[in-house]
PDB file of C-alpha atoms in Angstrom:
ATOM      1  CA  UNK A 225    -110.035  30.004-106.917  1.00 44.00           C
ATOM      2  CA  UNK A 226    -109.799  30.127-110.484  1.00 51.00           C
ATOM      3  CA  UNK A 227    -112.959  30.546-111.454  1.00 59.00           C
ATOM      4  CA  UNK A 228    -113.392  34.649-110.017  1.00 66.00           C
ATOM      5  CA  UNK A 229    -115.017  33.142-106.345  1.00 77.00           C
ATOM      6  CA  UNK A 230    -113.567  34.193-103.373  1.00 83.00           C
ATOM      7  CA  UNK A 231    -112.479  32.142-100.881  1.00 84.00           C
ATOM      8  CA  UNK A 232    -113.873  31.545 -97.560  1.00 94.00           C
ATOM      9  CA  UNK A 233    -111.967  32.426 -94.935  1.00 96.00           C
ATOM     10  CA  UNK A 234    -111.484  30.074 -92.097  1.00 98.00           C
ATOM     11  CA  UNK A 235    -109.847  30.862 -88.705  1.00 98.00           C
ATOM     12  CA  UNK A 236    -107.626  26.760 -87.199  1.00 98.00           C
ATOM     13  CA  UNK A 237    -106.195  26.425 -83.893  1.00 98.00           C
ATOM     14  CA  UNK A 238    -103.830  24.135 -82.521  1.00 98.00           C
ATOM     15  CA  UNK A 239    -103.100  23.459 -78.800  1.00 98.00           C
ATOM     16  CA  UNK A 240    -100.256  22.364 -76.779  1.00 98.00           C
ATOM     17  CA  UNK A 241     -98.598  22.379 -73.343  1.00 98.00           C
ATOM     18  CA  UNK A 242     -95.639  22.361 -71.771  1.00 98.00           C
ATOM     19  CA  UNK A 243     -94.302  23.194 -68.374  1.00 98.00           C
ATOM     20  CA  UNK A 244     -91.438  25.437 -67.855  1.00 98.00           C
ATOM     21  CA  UNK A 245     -90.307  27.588 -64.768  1.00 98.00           C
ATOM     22  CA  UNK A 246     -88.602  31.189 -64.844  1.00 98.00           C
ATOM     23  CA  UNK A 247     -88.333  34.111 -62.334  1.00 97.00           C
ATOM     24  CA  UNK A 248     -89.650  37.634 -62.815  1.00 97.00           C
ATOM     25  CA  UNK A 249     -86.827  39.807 -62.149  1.00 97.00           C
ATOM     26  CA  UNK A 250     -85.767  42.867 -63.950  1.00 96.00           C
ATOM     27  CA  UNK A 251     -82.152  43.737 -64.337  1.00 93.00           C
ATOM     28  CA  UNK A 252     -83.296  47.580 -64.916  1.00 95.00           C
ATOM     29  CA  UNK A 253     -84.494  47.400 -61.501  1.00 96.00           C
ATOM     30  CA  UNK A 254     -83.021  46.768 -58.088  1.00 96.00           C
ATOM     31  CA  UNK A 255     -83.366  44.152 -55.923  1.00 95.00           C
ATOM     32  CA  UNK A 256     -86.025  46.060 -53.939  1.00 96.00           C
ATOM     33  CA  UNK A 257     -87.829  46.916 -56.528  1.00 97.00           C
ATOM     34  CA  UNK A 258     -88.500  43.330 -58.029  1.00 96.00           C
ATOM     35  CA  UNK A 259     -89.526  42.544 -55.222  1.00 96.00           C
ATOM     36  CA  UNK A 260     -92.041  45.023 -54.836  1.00 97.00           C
ATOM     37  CA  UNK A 261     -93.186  44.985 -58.469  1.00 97.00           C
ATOM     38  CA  UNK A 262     -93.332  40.748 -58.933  1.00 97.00           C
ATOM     39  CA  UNK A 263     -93.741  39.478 -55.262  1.00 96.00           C
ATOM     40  CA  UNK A 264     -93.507  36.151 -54.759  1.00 95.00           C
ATOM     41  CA  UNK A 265     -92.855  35.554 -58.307  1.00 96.00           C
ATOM     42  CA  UNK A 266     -89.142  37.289 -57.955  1.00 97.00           C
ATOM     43  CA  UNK A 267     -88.415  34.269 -55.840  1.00 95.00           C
ATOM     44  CA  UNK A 268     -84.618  33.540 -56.546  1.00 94.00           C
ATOM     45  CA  UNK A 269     -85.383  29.935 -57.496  1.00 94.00           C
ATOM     46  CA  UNK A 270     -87.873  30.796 -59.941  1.00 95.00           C
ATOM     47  CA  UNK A 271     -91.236  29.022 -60.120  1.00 97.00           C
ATOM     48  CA  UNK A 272     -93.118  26.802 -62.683  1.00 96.00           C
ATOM     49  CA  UNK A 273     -96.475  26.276 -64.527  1.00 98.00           C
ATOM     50  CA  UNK A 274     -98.117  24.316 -66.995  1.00 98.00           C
ATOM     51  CA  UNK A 275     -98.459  26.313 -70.092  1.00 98.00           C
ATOM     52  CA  UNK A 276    -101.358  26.011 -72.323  1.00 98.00           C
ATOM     53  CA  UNK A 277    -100.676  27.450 -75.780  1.00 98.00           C
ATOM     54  CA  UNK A 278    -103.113  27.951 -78.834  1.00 98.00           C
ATOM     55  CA  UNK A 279    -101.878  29.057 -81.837  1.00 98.00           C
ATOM     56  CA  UNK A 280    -104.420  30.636 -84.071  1.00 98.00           C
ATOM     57  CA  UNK A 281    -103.858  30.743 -88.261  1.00 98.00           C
ATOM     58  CA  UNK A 282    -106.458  32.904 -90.545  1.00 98.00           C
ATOM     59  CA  UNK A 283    -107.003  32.291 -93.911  1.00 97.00           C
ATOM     60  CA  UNK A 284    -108.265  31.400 -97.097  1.00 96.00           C
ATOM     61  CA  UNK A 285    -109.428  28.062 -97.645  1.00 96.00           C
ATOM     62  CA  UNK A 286    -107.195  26.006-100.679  1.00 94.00           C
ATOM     63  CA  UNK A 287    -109.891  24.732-102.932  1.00 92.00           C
ATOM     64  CA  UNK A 288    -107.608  21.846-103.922  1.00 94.00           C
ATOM     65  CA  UNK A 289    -106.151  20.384-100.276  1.00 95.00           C
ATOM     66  CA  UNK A 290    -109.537  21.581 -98.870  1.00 96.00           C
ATOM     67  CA  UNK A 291    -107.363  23.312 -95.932  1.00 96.00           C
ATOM     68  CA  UNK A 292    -105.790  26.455 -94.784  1.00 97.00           C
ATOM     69  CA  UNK A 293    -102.817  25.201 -94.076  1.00 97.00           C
ATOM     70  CA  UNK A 294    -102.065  21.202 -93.031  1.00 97.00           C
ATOM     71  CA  UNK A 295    -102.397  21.200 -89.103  1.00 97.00           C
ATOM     72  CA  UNK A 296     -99.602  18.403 -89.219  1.00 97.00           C
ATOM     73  CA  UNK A 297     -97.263  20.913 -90.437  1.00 97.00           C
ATOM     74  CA  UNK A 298     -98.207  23.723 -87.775  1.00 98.00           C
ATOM     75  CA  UNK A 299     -98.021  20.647 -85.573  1.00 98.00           C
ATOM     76  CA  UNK A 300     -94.205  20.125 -86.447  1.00 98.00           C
ATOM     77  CA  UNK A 301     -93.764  24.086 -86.356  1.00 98.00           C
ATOM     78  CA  UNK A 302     -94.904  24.359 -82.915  1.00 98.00           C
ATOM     79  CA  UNK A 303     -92.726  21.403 -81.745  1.00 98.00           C
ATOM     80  CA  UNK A 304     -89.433  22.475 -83.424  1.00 98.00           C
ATOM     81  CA  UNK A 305     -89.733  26.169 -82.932  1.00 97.00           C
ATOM     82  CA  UNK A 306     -91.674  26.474 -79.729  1.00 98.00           C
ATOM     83  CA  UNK A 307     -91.990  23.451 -77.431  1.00 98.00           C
ATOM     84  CA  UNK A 308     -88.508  21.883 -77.893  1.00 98.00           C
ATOM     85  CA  UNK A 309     -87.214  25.424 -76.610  1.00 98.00           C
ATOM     86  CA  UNK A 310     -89.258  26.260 -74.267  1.00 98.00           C
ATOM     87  CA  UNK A 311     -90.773  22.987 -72.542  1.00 98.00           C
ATOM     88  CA  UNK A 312     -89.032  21.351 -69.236  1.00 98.00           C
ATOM     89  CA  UNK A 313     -86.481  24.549 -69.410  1.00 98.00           C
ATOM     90  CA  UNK A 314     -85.640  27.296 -67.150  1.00 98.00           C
ATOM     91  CA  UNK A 315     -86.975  29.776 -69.553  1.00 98.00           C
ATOM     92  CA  UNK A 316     -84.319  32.669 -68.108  1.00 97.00           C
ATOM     93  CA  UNK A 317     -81.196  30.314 -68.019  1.00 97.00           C
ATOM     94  CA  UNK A 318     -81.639  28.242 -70.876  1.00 98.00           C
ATOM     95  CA  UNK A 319     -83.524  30.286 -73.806  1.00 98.00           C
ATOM     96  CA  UNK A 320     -81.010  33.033 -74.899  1.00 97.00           C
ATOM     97  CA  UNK A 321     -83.697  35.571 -76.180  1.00 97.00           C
ATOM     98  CA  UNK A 322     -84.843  35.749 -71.980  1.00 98.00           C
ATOM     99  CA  UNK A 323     -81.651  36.677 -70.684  1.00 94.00           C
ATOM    100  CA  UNK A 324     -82.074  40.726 -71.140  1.00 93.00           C
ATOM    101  CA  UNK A 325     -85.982  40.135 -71.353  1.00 97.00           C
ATOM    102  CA  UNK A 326     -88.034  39.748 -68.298  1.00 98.00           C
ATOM    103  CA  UNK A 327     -90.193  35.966 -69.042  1.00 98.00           C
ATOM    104  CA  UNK A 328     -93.606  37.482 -68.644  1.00 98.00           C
ATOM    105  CA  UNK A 329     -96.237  36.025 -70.156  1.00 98.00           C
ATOM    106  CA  UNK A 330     -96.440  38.461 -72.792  1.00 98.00           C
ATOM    107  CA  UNK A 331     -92.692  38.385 -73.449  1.00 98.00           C
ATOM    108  CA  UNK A 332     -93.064  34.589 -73.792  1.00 98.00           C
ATOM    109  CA  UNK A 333     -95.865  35.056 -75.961  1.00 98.00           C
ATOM    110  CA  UNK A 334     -94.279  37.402 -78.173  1.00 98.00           C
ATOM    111  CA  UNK A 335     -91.324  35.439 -78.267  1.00 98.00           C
ATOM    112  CA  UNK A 336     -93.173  32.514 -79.822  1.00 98.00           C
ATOM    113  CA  UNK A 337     -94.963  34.413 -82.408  1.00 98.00           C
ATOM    114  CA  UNK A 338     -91.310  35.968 -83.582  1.00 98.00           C
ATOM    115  CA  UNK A 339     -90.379  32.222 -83.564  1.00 98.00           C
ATOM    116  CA  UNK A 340     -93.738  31.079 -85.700  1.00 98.00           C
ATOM    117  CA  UNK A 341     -93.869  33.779 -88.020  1.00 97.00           C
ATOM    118  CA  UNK A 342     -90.709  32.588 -89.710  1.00 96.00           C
ATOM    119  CA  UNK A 343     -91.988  29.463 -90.541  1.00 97.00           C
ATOM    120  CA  UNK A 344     -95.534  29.433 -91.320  1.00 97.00           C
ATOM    121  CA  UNK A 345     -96.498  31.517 -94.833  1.00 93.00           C
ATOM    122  CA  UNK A 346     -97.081  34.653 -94.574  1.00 88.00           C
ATOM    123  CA  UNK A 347    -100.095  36.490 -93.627  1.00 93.00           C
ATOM    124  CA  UNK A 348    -101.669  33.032 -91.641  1.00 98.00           C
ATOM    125  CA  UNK A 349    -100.632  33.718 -87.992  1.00 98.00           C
ATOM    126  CA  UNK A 350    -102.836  35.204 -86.497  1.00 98.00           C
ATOM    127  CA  UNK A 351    -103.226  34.540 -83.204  1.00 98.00           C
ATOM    128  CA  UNK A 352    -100.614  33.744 -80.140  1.00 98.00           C
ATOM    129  CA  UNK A 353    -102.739  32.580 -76.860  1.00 98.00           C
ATOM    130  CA  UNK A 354    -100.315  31.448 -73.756  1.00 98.00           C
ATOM    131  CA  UNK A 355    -101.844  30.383 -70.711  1.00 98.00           C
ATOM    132  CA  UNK A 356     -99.868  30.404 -67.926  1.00 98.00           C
ATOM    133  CA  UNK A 357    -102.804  29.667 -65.040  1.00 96.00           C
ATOM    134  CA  UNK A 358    -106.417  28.828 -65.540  1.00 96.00           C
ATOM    135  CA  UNK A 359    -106.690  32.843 -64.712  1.00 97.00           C
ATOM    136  CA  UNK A 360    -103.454  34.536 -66.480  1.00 97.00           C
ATOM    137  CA  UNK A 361    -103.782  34.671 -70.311  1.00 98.00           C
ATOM    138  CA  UNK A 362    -101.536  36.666 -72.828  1.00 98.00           C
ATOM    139  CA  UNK A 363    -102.646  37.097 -76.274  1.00 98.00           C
ATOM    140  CA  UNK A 364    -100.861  38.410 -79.289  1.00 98.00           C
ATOM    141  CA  UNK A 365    -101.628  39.060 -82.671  1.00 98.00           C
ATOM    142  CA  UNK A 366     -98.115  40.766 -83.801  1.00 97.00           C
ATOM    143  CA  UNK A 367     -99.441  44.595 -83.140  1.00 96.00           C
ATOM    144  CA  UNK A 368     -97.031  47.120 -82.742  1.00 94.00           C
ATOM    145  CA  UNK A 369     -97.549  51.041 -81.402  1.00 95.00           C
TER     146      UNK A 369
END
């Protein structure tokens, strides 16, 4: 704001789904131990879910549009980066990033935070939530250690 006021500060969330299937299976690891380490969820045909993802943006409120930043446009962000890759695919044949990277849900998580932060300005994302069952939830907020 011009006039020496600071802005409030306003966390918006958008949701989506999309269902996708993938296997957990580690090439670092042999057959026996996938099996041991992912159970039924090494299955050599994979297995699906229904993904619920909420995408999280922090930030100062634009005193002119009111917003802070035009959920139509996060909307269109999600779709083209996110969903359009990642929804009614084999996640570990058909997305490219997965095929040295086991499709956890934190990989996938991280994965679409890589794929939002270069489009939406910077500083805003701040929040990746993916879940993969009503019970199994990854969140990322782009931390590093």
């Amino acid at each position: 704001m011009s006039d020496g006021k600071r802005s409030p500060v306003v966390y918006i969330q958008r949701t989506e789904t999309f269902s996708a299937c993938h296997r957990l299976h580690s090439s670092a690891l042999d057959a026996d131990e996938n099996r041991r380490i992912f159970g039924k969820c090494n299955n050599p045909n994979g297995h699906g879910h229904n993904y619920r993802l909420e995408v999280t943006l922090r930030g100062p409120v634009d005193a002119s549009t009111g917003m802070v930043m035009n959920l139509v446009d996060l909307k269109n962000h999600m779709e083209g980066a996110v969903l359009s890759v990642l929804d009614h695919k084999n996640i570990d044949k058909d997305v490219p990033y997965f095929k040295d990277t086991v499709s956890t849900a934190e990989n996938i998580a991280i994965f679409i935070w890589d794929r939002l932060e270069e489009l939406i300005p910077d500083g805003l994302l701040y929040e990746v939530k993916l879940h993969e069952t009503d019970k199994n939830v990854a969140i990322y907020r782009g931390e590093k250690e």
